Amino acid sequence: MSERRQELEKLHRSLVVPGEEICVIEEFVPGEGAYVLNGVVRSGVVGRVFLDWIQRRVSVINPVGKPRIPRRGSTVYGVVTALLREDLVLVKVFADERLRRYNGMYTGFLHVSQASDKPARSILEVVKPGDVIRARIVNAKHPFQLNIKLGNSGVVAALCSKCGAPLYRVPGQQPLVCLRCGSKENRKIATGYIYVKKGR
Ligand SMILES: [Zn+2]
């Protein structure tokens, strides 16, 4: 219990993105900005987690301030939603560089040539559907062409394609690893990738 409590306390004020798992319904009920799906409480917005230990309620509060309209050169966050071709994925852009959620979604496309410095035959060697990415917009008009080679861009959160658990970055090692099933997967990882394995 106390170990889990420590884990939960670490969640307080941490930044989460839509769909991210926070806890299970037996621990906290969902309040503002959160929802429950199959017993798991997830964030519905980009924001910071607030745990109310008295009422056993978890809320996700959006950072204040309005996001600007995305334009060429903007850094944005998006979710990879579909593989369109071997070399192209569809991205739903949802927040600006400070993780302020846009009103509505913008459509983005990420081509393998904009995703990897190394020759990659498939875009799936770099990103996969379900990944949350930080990207730079390279064209002027919506729908946006995205680039994850520039700056500190890349995947900021990825889930195991076999079992759906988070993939962890192990400092000093290359592939991401699933702590649940042991699967190893490659991504183009951004600075600030959120799942990092602590300890040795
Ligand atoms: Zn797994």
CSV table of C-alpha atoms and ligand atoms in Angstrom, one decimal:
chain,number,residue,atom,x,y,z
A,1,MET,CA,0.0,0.0,0.0
A,2,SER,CA,2.6,2.6,1.0
A,3,GLU,CA,4.7,1.9,-2.1
A,4,ARG,CA,1.7,2.5,-4.3
A,5,ARG,CA,0.8,5.6,-2.2
A,6,GLN,CA,4.3,7.0,-3.0
A,7,GLU,CA,3.7,6.3,-6.7
A,8,LEU,CA,0.4,8.1,-6.6
A,9,GLU,CA,1.9,11.0,-4.7
A,10,LYS,CA,4.5,11.4,-7.4
A,11,LEU,CA,1.6,11.7,-9.9
A,12,HIS,CA,0.4,14.8,-8.1
A,13,ARG,CA,1.1,17.9,-10.3
A,14,SER,CA,2.7,15.8,-13.0
A,15,LEU,CA,1.9,16.6,-16.6
A,16,VAL,CA,-0.4,14.2,-18.5
A,17,VAL,CA,-1.8,14.0,-22.0
A,18,PRO,CA,-5.2,12.8,-23.3
A,19,GLY,CA,-5.6,9.0,-22.9
A,20,GLU,CA,-2.8,8.6,-20.4
A,21,GLU,CA,-3.4,6.2,-17.5
A,22,ILE,CA,-3.5,7.8,-14.1
A,23,CYS,CA,-4.8,5.2,-11.7
A,24,VAL,CA,-7.6,2.6,-11.2
A,25,ILE,CA,-11.1,3.5,-10.2
A,26,GLU,CA,-10.7,1.8,-6.8
A,27,GLU,CA,-7.9,4.4,-6.0
A,28,PHE,CA,-9.5,7.6,-7.2
A,29,VAL,CA,-12.8,8.5,-9.0
A,30,PRO,CA,-12.5,10.7,-12.0
A,31,GLY,CA,-13.2,14.5,-11.5
A,32,GLU,CA,-12.7,17.3,-14.0
A,33,GLY,CA,-10.6,16.5,-17.0
A,34,ALA,CA,-10.5,12.8,-16.3
A,35,TYR,CA,-12.6,9.8,-17.4
A,36,VAL,CA,-12.8,6.1,-16.6
A,37,LEU,CA,-12.6,3.3,-19.2
A,38,ASN,CA,-12.6,-0.4,-18.2
A,39,GLY,CA,-11.8,0.5,-14.6
A,40,VAL,CA,-8.8,2.7,-15.5
A,41,VAL,CA,-8.9,6.4,-14.9
A,42,ARG,CA,-7.3,8.3,-17.7
A,43,SER,CA,-6.7,12.0,-18.6
A,44,GLY,CA,-9.1,13.6,-21.0
A,45,VAL,CA,-7.0,16.7,-21.5
A,46,VAL,CA,-3.5,18.0,-21.4
A,47,GLY,CA,-2.8,19.3,-18.0
A,48,ARG,CA,-1.5,18.6,-14.5
A,49,VAL,CA,-2.8,15.9,-12.1
A,50,PHE,CA,-4.5,17.0,-8.9
A,51,LEU,CA,-5.1,14.3,-6.3
A,52,ASP,CA,-7.8,14.9,-3.7
A,53,TRP,CA,-7.0,12.4,-1.0
A,54,ILE,CA,-10.0,13.4,1.1
A,55,GLN,CA,-12.7,12.9,-1.5
A,56,ARG,CA,-10.6,10.3,-3.4
A,57,ARG,CA,-11.0,12.3,-6.6
A,58,VAL,CA,-8.4,12.9,-9.3
A,59,SER,CA,-8.7,15.9,-11.6
A,60,VAL,CA,-6.6,17.1,-14.5
A,61,ILE,CA,-6.3,20.9,-14.7
A,62,ASN,CA,-5.4,22.6,-18.0
A,63,PRO,CA,-2.6,25.1,-17.7
A,64,VAL,CA,-3.9,28.6,-18.0
A,65,GLY,CA,-3.5,30.6,-21.2
A,66,LYS,CA,-4.8,30.1,-24.7
A,67,PRO,CA,-2.7,28.3,-27.3
A,68,ARG,CA,-1.8,30.2,-30.4
A,69,ILE,CA,-2.9,29.1,-33.8
A,70,PRO,CA,-0.4,26.6,-35.1
A,71,ARG,CA,1.7,27.9,-38.1
A,72,ARG,CA,4.9,27.2,-39.9
A,73,GLY,CA,7.7,26.8,-37.4
A,74,SER,CA,5.4,26.0,-34.5
A,75,THR,CA,6.3,23.2,-32.2
A,76,VAL,CA,3.2,21.1,-31.5
A,77,TYR,CA,2.1,17.9,-29.8
A,78,GLY,CA,0.1,15.3,-31.6
A,79,VAL,CA,-1.0,11.6,-31.4
A,80,VAL,CA,-0.1,9.3,-34.3
A,81,THR,CA,-3.5,7.9,-35.2
A,82,ALA,CA,-3.1,5.9,-38.4
A,83,LEU,CA,-0.6,4.4,-40.8
A,84,LEU,CA,-1.6,5.8,-44.2
A,85,ARG,CA,1.2,4.2,-46.3
A,86,GLU,CA,4.4,2.4,-45.5
A,87,ASP,CA,6.1,5.8,-45.4
A,88,LEU,CA,3.4,8.1,-44.0
A,89,VAL,CA,1.3,8.4,-40.8
A,90,LEU,CA,-1.6,10.6,-39.9
A,91,VAL,CA,-1.2,12.8,-36.7
A,92,LYS,CA,-3.9,14.5,-34.7
A,93,VAL,CA,-2.3,17.7,-33.5
A,94,PHE,CA,-3.8,18.7,-30.1
A,95,ALA,CA,-1.6,21.1,-28.2
A,96,ASP,CA,1.1,23.8,-28.6
A,97,GLU,CA,4.7,23.7,-27.4
A,98,ARG,CA,3.6,24.5,-23.8
A,99,LEU,CA,1.0,21.7,-23.9
A,100,ARG,CA,-1.9,24.1,-24.1
A,101,ARG,CA,-4.7,22.3,-25.8
A,102,TYR,CA,-6.0,23.7,-29.1
A,103,ASN,CA,-9.7,24.2,-29.6
A,104,GLY,CA,-10.4,21.3,-31.9
A,105,MET,CA,-7.9,19.1,-33.6
A,106,TYR,CA,-5.6,19.9,-36.5
A,107,THR,CA,-4.5,17.3,-39.0
A,108,GLY,CA,-0.9,16.6,-39.6
A,109,PHE,CA,1.1,14.2,-41.8
A,110,LEU,CA,4.5,12.8,-41.0
A,111,HIS,CA,6.6,11.4,-43.8
A,112,VAL,CA,9.5,9.1,-43.2
A,113,SER,CA,11.9,11.6,-44.8
A,114,GLN,CA,10.9,14.1,-42.1
A,115,ALA,CA,11.2,11.6,-39.4
A,116,SER,CA,14.6,10.0,-39.5
A,117,ASP,CA,18.2,10.9,-40.3
A,118,LYS,CA,19.0,7.3,-40.9
A,119,PRO,CA,17.6,5.6,-43.9
A,120,ALA,CA,14.3,3.9,-42.8
A,121,ARG,CA,12.2,1.9,-45.2
A,122,SER,CA,9.1,2.1,-43.0
A,123,ILE,CA,7.8,5.0,-40.9
A,124,LEU,CA,7.0,2.3,-38.3
A,125,GLU,CA,10.7,2.0,-37.6
A,126,VAL,CA,10.4,5.5,-36.1
A,127,VAL,CA,6.9,6.1,-34.8
A,128,LYS,CA,3.8,3.9,-34.3
A,129,PRO,CA,0.1,4.6,-34.1
A,130,GLY,CA,-0.7,5.5,-30.5
A,131,ASP,CA,2.5,7.4,-29.9
A,132,VAL,CA,2.4,11.0,-28.7
A,133,ILE,CA,4.9,13.1,-30.6
A,134,ARG,CA,6.4,16.5,-30.4
A,135,ALA,CA,6.9,17.9,-33.9
A,136,ARG,CA,7.7,21.0,-35.9
A,137,ILE,CA,5.3,22.3,-38.5
A,138,VAL,CA,7.2,22.8,-41.8
A,139,ASN,CA,4.5,24.1,-44.2
A,140,ALA,CA,2.3,27.1,-44.1
A,141,LYS,CA,-1.2,25.7,-44.6
A,142,HIS,CA,-3.4,23.2,-42.8
A,143,PRO,CA,-3.2,20.2,-43.1
A,144,PHE,CA,0.2,20.4,-41.7
A,145,GLN,CA,3.4,18.6,-42.7
A,146,LEU,CA,5.3,17.7,-39.6
A,147,ASN,CA,9.0,17.1,-38.9
A,148,ILE,CA,10.5,15.3,-35.9
A,149,LYS,CA,14.2,15.6,-36.9
A,150,LEU,CA,14.4,19.3,-35.9
A,151,GLY,CA,15.1,20.5,-32.4
A,152,ASN,CA,14.3,18.1,-29.6
A,153,SER,CA,11.4,16.6,-31.5
A,154,GLY,CA,10.3,13.0,-31.6
A,155,VAL,CA,8.2,10.5,-29.6
A,156,VAL,CA,7.4,11.7,-26.0
A,157,ALA,CA,5.2,8.7,-25.0
A,158,ALA,CA,4.8,5.3,-26.6
A,159,LEU,CA,2.9,2.2,-25.7
A,160,CYS,CA,3.9,-1.4,-26.4
A,161,SER,CA,2.4,-2.6,-29.6
A,162,LYS,CA,2.1,-6.1,-28.2
A,163,CYS,CA,0.4,-5.5,-24.8
A,164,GLY,CA,-0.4,-1.8,-24.6
A,165,ALA,CA,1.7,-1.0,-21.5
A,166,PRO,CA,4.0,2.0,-21.5
A,167,LEU,CA,7.4,1.5,-23.2
A,168,TYR,CA,10.2,2.7,-21.0
A,169,ARG,CA,13.5,4.3,-21.9
A,170,VAL,CA,16.4,2.7,-20.1
A,171,PRO,CA,19.2,5.3,-19.8
A,172,GLY,CA,22.2,4.4,-21.9
A,173,GLN,CA,20.3,1.8,-23.9
A,174,GLN,CA,18.7,2.1,-27.4
A,175,PRO,CA,15.5,0.2,-27.8
A,176,LEU,CA,12.5,1.1,-25.5
A,177,VAL,CA,11.4,-1.8,-23.4
A,178,CYS,CA,8.0,-2.9,-22.1
A,179,LEU,CA,8.3,-3.8,-18.4
A,180,ARG,CA,5.2,-5.9,-18.6
A,181,CYS,CA,5.9,-8.3,-21.5
A,182,GLY,CA,9.6,-7.6,-22.2
A,183,SER,CA,9.1,-6.5,-25.8
A,184,LYS,CA,11.7,-4.2,-27.2
A,185,GLU,CA,10.8,-1.5,-29.8
A,186,ASN,CA,12.6,1.3,-31.5
A,187,ARG,CA,11.3,4.9,-31.8
A,188,LYS,CA,12.8,8.3,-32.6
A,189,ILE,CA,12.8,9.5,-29.0
A,190,ALA,CA,12.4,13.1,-28.1
A,191,THR,CA,14.1,14.9,-25.2
A,192,GLY,CA,11.8,14.6,-22.2
A,193,TYR,CA,10.4,11.2,-23.1
A,194,ILE,CA,8.0,10.6,-20.2
A,195,TYR,CA,8.5,6.9,-19.3
A,196,VAL,CA,12.0,6.5,-17.9
A,197,LYS,CA,13.1,3.4,-16.0
A,198,LYS,CA,14.6,4.5,-12.7
A,199,GLY,CA,17.4,2.7,-10.9
A,200,ARG,CA,19.9,0.3,-12.4
B,1,ZN,ZN,4.3,-5.2,-23.7
